[in-house]
Short mmCIF file of N, CA and C in Angstrom, two decimals:
data_model
loop_
_atom_site.label_atom_id
_atom_site.label_comp_id
_atom_site.label_asym_id
_atom_site.label_seq_id
_atom_site.Cartn_x
_atom_site.Cartn_y
_atom_site.Cartn_z
N CYS A 1028 4.82 -11.35 13.65
CA CYS A 1028 4.53 -10.51 12.63
C CYS A 1028 5.25 -9.07 12.73
N SER A 1029 6.09 -8.85 13.85
CA SER A 1029 6.97 -7.53 13.87
C SER A 1029 7.63 -7.13 12.32
N GLY A 1030 8.15 -8.50 11.93
CA GLY A 1030 8.88 -8.43 10.93
C GLY A 1030 8.32 -8.24 9.47
N LEU A 1031 7.28 -9.00 9.57
CA LEU A 1031 6.25 -8.85 8.37
C LEU A 1031 5.64 -6.94 8.37
N CYS A 1032 5.62 -6.67 9.45
CA CYS A 1032 4.69 -5.33 9.67
C CYS A 1032 5.84 -4.19 9.16
N GLU A 1033 7.40 -4.74 9.98
CA GLU A 1033 8.21 -3.62 9.39
C GLU A 1033 8.68 -3.55 7.84
N ALA A 1034 8.39 -4.78 7.44
CA ALA A 1034 8.83 -5.14 5.87
C ALA A 1034 7.58 -4.09 5.07
N VAL A 1035 6.63 -4.40 5.16
CA VAL A 1035 5.24 -3.88 4.65
C VAL A 1035 5.36 -2.23 4.79
N THR A 1036 5.84 -1.88 5.96
CA THR A 1036 5.99 -0.51 6.34
C THR A 1036 7.03 0.15 5.21
N ARG A 1037 8.25 -0.38 5.20
CA ARG A 1037 9.36 0.06 4.63
C ARG A 1037 8.99 0.08 3.37
N HIS A 1038 8.37 -1.20 2.31
CA HIS A 1038 8.21 -1.19 1.12
C HIS A 1038 6.93 -0.17 0.91
N LEU A 1039 6.02 -0.29 1.50
CA LEU A 1039 4.81 0.91 1.09
C LEU A 1039 5.84 2.64 1.10
N HIS A 1040 6.56 2.69 2.17
CA HIS A 1040 6.93 4.18 2.17
C HIS A 1040 8.23 4.14 0.84
N GLU A 1041 8.81 3.25 0.62
CA GLU A 1041 9.58 3.32 -0.84
C GLU A 1041 9.00 3.58 -1.97
N ALA A 1042 7.89 2.54 -2.16
CA ALA A 1042 6.91 2.98 -2.98
C ALA A 1042 6.04 4.31 -3.11
N ASP A 1043 5.72 4.73 -2.21
CA ASP A 1043 5.32 6.22 -2.00
C ASP A 1043 6.23 7.18 -2.71
N GLN A 1044 7.47 7.01 -2.21
CA GLN A 1044 8.52 8.15 -2.70
C GLN A 1044 8.99 7.86 -4.16
N ALA A 1045 8.87 6.37 -4.52
CA ALA A 1045 9.11 6.33 -6.00
C ALA A 1045 8.02 6.73 -6.79
N HIS A 1046 6.56 6.63 -6.34
CA HIS A 1046 5.47 7.25 -7.21
C HIS A 1046 5.56 8.71 -7.06
N THR A 1047 5.83 9.57 -5.73
CA THR A 1047 6.06 10.83 -5.90
C THR A 1047 6.98 11.37 -6.24
N SER A 1048 8.27 10.92 -6.71
CA SER A 1048 9.40 11.25 -7.25
C SER A 1048 9.37 11.15 -8.92
N GLY A 1049 8.60 9.89 -8.98
CA GLY A 1049 8.44 9.67 -10.47
C GLY A 1049 9.58 8.59 -11.05
N THR A 1050 10.45 8.28 -10.18
CA THR A 1050 11.71 7.72 -10.47
C THR A 1050 11.25 5.87 -10.94
N ASN A 1051 10.21 5.55 -10.56
CA ASN A 1051 10.03 4.17 -10.72
C ASN A 1051 8.56 3.97 -11.27
N GLU A 1052 8.16 3.88 -12.61
CA GLU A 1052 6.84 3.69 -12.91
C GLU A 1052 6.23 2.51 -12.68
N ASN A 1053 6.86 1.47 -12.03
CA ASN A 1053 6.35 0.02 -11.38
C ASN A 1053 6.21 0.23 -9.86
N TRP A 1054 5.83 1.33 -9.40
CA TRP A 1054 6.08 1.45 -7.72
C TRP A 1054 4.68 0.80 -7.30
N TRP A 1055 3.68 0.49 -8.14
CA TRP A 1055 2.54 0.25 -7.87
C TRP A 1055 2.54 -1.60 -7.54
N LYS A 1056 3.65 -2.01 -8.13
CA LYS A 1056 3.86 -3.66 -8.02
C LYS A 1056 4.11 -3.74 -6.43
N THR A 1057 4.99 -2.81 -5.94
CA THR A 1057 5.56 -3.14 -4.35
C THR A 1057 4.21 -2.91 -3.54
N VAL A 1058 3.37 -1.99 -3.98
CA VAL A 1058 2.21 -1.73 -3.10
C VAL A 1058 1.10 -2.80 -3.22
N GLU A 1059 0.77 -3.51 -4.34
CA GLU A 1059 0.30 -4.77 -4.28
C GLU A 1059 0.92 -6.09 -3.76
N ALA A 1060 2.07 -6.01 -4.09
CA ALA A 1060 3.03 -7.06 -3.14
C ALA A 1060 2.52 -7.25 -1.62
N SER A 1061 2.74 -5.75 -1.04
CA SER A 1061 2.56 -5.45 0.28
C SER A 1061 1.28 -5.89 0.56
N LEU A 1062 0.17 -5.20 -0.15
CA LEU A 1062 -1.15 -5.80 0.08
C LEU A 1062 -1.51 -7.30 0.30
N LEU A 1063 -0.84 -7.84 -0.81
CA LEU A 1063 -1.03 -9.48 -0.83
C LEU A 1063 -0.33 -10.11 0.39
N ALA A 1064 0.78 -9.43 0.74
CA ALA A 1064 1.28 -9.77 2.22
C ALA A 1064 0.33 -10.02 3.13
N ILE A 1065 -0.10 -8.59 3.84
CA ILE A 1065 -1.21 -8.29 4.52
C ILE A 1065 -2.15 -9.36 4.43
N GLY A 1066 -2.92 -9.43 3.19
CA GLY A 1066 -3.94 -10.34 3.24
C GLY A 1066 -3.68 -11.78 3.37
N ALA A 1067 -2.41 -12.04 3.22
CA ALA A 1067 -1.99 -13.65 3.44
C ALA A 1067 -1.98 -13.74 4.85
N MET A 1068 -1.71 -12.95 5.55
CA MET A 1068 -1.46 -13.15 7.08
C MET A 1068 -2.71 -12.38 7.92
N LYS A 1069 -3.74 -12.20 7.08
CA LYS A 1069 -4.72 -11.39 7.86
C LYS A 1069 -5.30 -12.13 9.18
N ASP A 1070 -5.45 -13.47 9.15
CA ASP A 1070 -5.79 -14.18 10.66
C ASP A 1070 -5.19 -13.53 11.95
N LEU A 1071 -3.68 -13.33 11.37
CA LEU A 1071 -2.73 -13.27 12.62
C LEU A 1071 -2.90 -11.81 12.87
N LEU A 1072 -2.68 -10.96 11.71
CA LEU A 1072 -3.02 -9.59 11.97
C LEU A 1072 -4.44 -9.05 12.52
N THR A 1073 -5.42 -9.73 12.06
CA THR A 1073 -6.52 -9.33 13.00
C THR A 1073 -6.59 -9.83 14.55
N SER A 1074 -6.41 -11.09 14.74
CA SER A 1074 -5.96 -11.34 16.06
C SER A 1074 -5.13 -10.36 16.98
N GLN A 1075 -3.86 -9.89 16.22
CA GLN A 1075 -3.14 -9.01 16.86
C GLN A 1075 -3.68 -7.56 17.12
N GLN A 1076 -4.72 -7.15 16.06
CA GLN A 1076 -5.25 -6.02 16.18
C GLN A 1076 -6.29 -5.88 17.16
N LYS A 1077 -7.01 -6.84 17.28
CA LYS A 1077 -8.06 -7.19 18.65
C LYS A 1077 -7.38 -6.89 19.96
N GLN A 1078 -6.14 -7.20 20.05
CA GLN A 1078 -5.44 -7.11 21.29
C GLN A 1078 -4.67 -5.99 21.41
N ASN A 1079 -4.49 -5.07 20.40
CA ASN A 1079 -3.98 -3.72 20.40
C ASN A 1079 -2.41 -3.85 20.39
N GLN A 1080 -1.98 -5.10 19.79
CA GLN A 1080 -0.44 -5.49 19.61
C GLN A 1080 -0.20 -5.46 18.23
N LEU A 1081 -0.92 -4.71 17.34
CA LEU A 1081 -0.55 -4.84 15.83
C LEU A 1081 0.37 -3.43 15.67
N PRO A 1082 1.66 -3.77 15.34
CA PRO A 1082 2.29 -2.37 15.17
C PRO A 1082 2.11 -1.91 13.81
N LEU A 1083 0.95 -1.84 13.04
CA LEU A 1083 0.82 -1.69 11.47
C LEU A 1083 -0.52 -0.98 11.54
N ASP A 1084 -0.82 0.38 10.79
CA ASP A 1084 -1.91 0.73 10.74
C ASP A 1084 -2.56 0.27 9.37
N ILE A 1085 -3.54 -0.56 9.56
CA ILE A 1085 -3.96 -1.36 8.40
C ILE A 1085 -4.70 -0.47 7.58
N VAL A 1086 -5.92 0.39 8.33
CA VAL A 1086 -6.57 1.50 7.95
C VAL A 1086 -6.10 2.46 7.21
N GLY A 1087 -4.55 2.96 7.88
CA GLY A 1087 -3.88 4.14 7.29
C GLY A 1087 -3.38 3.69 5.87
N ILE A 1088 -2.93 2.09 5.84
CA ILE A 1088 -2.38 1.68 4.42
C ILE A 1088 -3.57 1.35 3.47
N LEU A 1089 -4.60 0.75 3.85
CA LEU A 1089 -5.60 0.80 3.01
C LEU A 1089 -6.31 2.02 2.53
N GLN A 1090 -6.34 2.94 3.25
CA GLN A 1090 -6.74 4.40 2.78
C GLN A 1090 -5.74 4.89 1.65
N THR A 1091 -4.52 4.94 2.08
CA THR A 1091 -3.28 5.40 1.26
C THR A 1091 -3.25 4.85 -0.17
N SER A 1092 -3.56 3.20 0.02
CA SER A 1092 -3.73 2.84 -1.25
C SER A 1092 -4.75 3.06 -2.32
N LEU A 1093 -6.01 3.21 -1.65
CA LEU A 1093 -7.25 3.69 -2.30
C LEU A 1093 -6.74 4.94 -2.66
N ASP A 1094 -6.34 6.07 -2.12
CA ASP A 1094 -5.89 7.43 -2.73
C ASP A 1094 -4.78 7.29 -3.92
N GLN A 1095 -4.02 6.62 -3.72
CA GLN A 1095 -2.92 6.43 -4.75
C GLN A 1095 -4.04 5.80 -6.09
N HIS A 1096 -4.63 4.80 -5.92
CA HIS A 1096 -5.39 4.24 -7.00
C HIS A 1096 -6.29 5.38 -7.54
N ASN A 1097 -6.84 6.09 -6.68
CA ASN A 1097 -7.69 7.31 -7.33
C ASN A 1097 -6.94 8.40 -8.28
N ARG A 1098 -5.92 8.76 -7.27
CA ARG A 1098 -5.18 9.48 -8.38
C ARG A 1098 -4.73 9.03 -9.28
N MET A 1099 -4.32 7.72 -9.85
CA MET A 1099 -3.52 7.14 -11.15
C MET A 1099 -4.92 6.98 -11.78
N ALA A 1100 -6.28 6.72 -11.29
CA ALA A 1100 -7.28 6.75 -12.19
C ALA A 1100 -7.70 8.03 -12.81
N GLY A 1101 -7.69 9.23 -11.90
CA GLY A 1101 -7.94 10.21 -12.37
C GLY A 1101 -7.00 10.77 -13.40
N LYS A 1102 -5.64 10.50 -13.19
CA LYS A 1102 -4.52 10.74 -14.37
C LYS A 1102 -4.92 10.12 -15.33
N LYS A 1103 -5.32 8.78 -15.59
CA LYS A 1103 -5.65 8.08 -16.67
C LYS A 1103 -6.71 8.80 -17.75
N ILE A 1104 -7.66 8.98 -16.72
CA ILE A 1104 -8.88 9.70 -17.19
C ILE A 1104 -8.67 10.96 -17.80
N SER A 1105 -7.89 11.65 -17.18
CA SER A 1105 -7.51 13.09 -17.62
C SER A 1105 -6.79 13.09 -19.09
N LYS A 1106 -5.93 11.90 -19.17
CA LYS A 1106 -5.23 11.87 -20.36
C LYS A 1106 -6.09 11.58 -21.69
N LEU A 1107 -7.38 11.04 -21.32
CA LEU A 1107 -8.08 10.50 -22.33
C LEU A 1107 -8.92 11.63 -22.74
N VAL A 1108 -9.16 12.42 -22.17
CA VAL A 1108 -10.16 13.52 -22.61
C VAL A 1108 -9.67 14.23 -23.61
N PHE A 1109 -10.01 14.69 -24.85
CA PHE A 1109 -9.97 15.39 -25.76
C PHE A 1109 -10.32 16.87 -25.75
#
């Protein structure tokens, strides 16, 4: 799992940088792919988390993803207000 955890962490960090800097409007695709990878390995990740051996902050990742989604939704809504 350490390889997956490292890759997910790296990709989420890169997506956050792209989103913050505005350099890549498709940053969210990286986030979605990372969440898909986490979901595909959920049994292994859950097992490792129960044993305190998970080198990945699942709760933090999900919270960050939800925060990004809410910021995007807020921006889209504010653009539609006349």
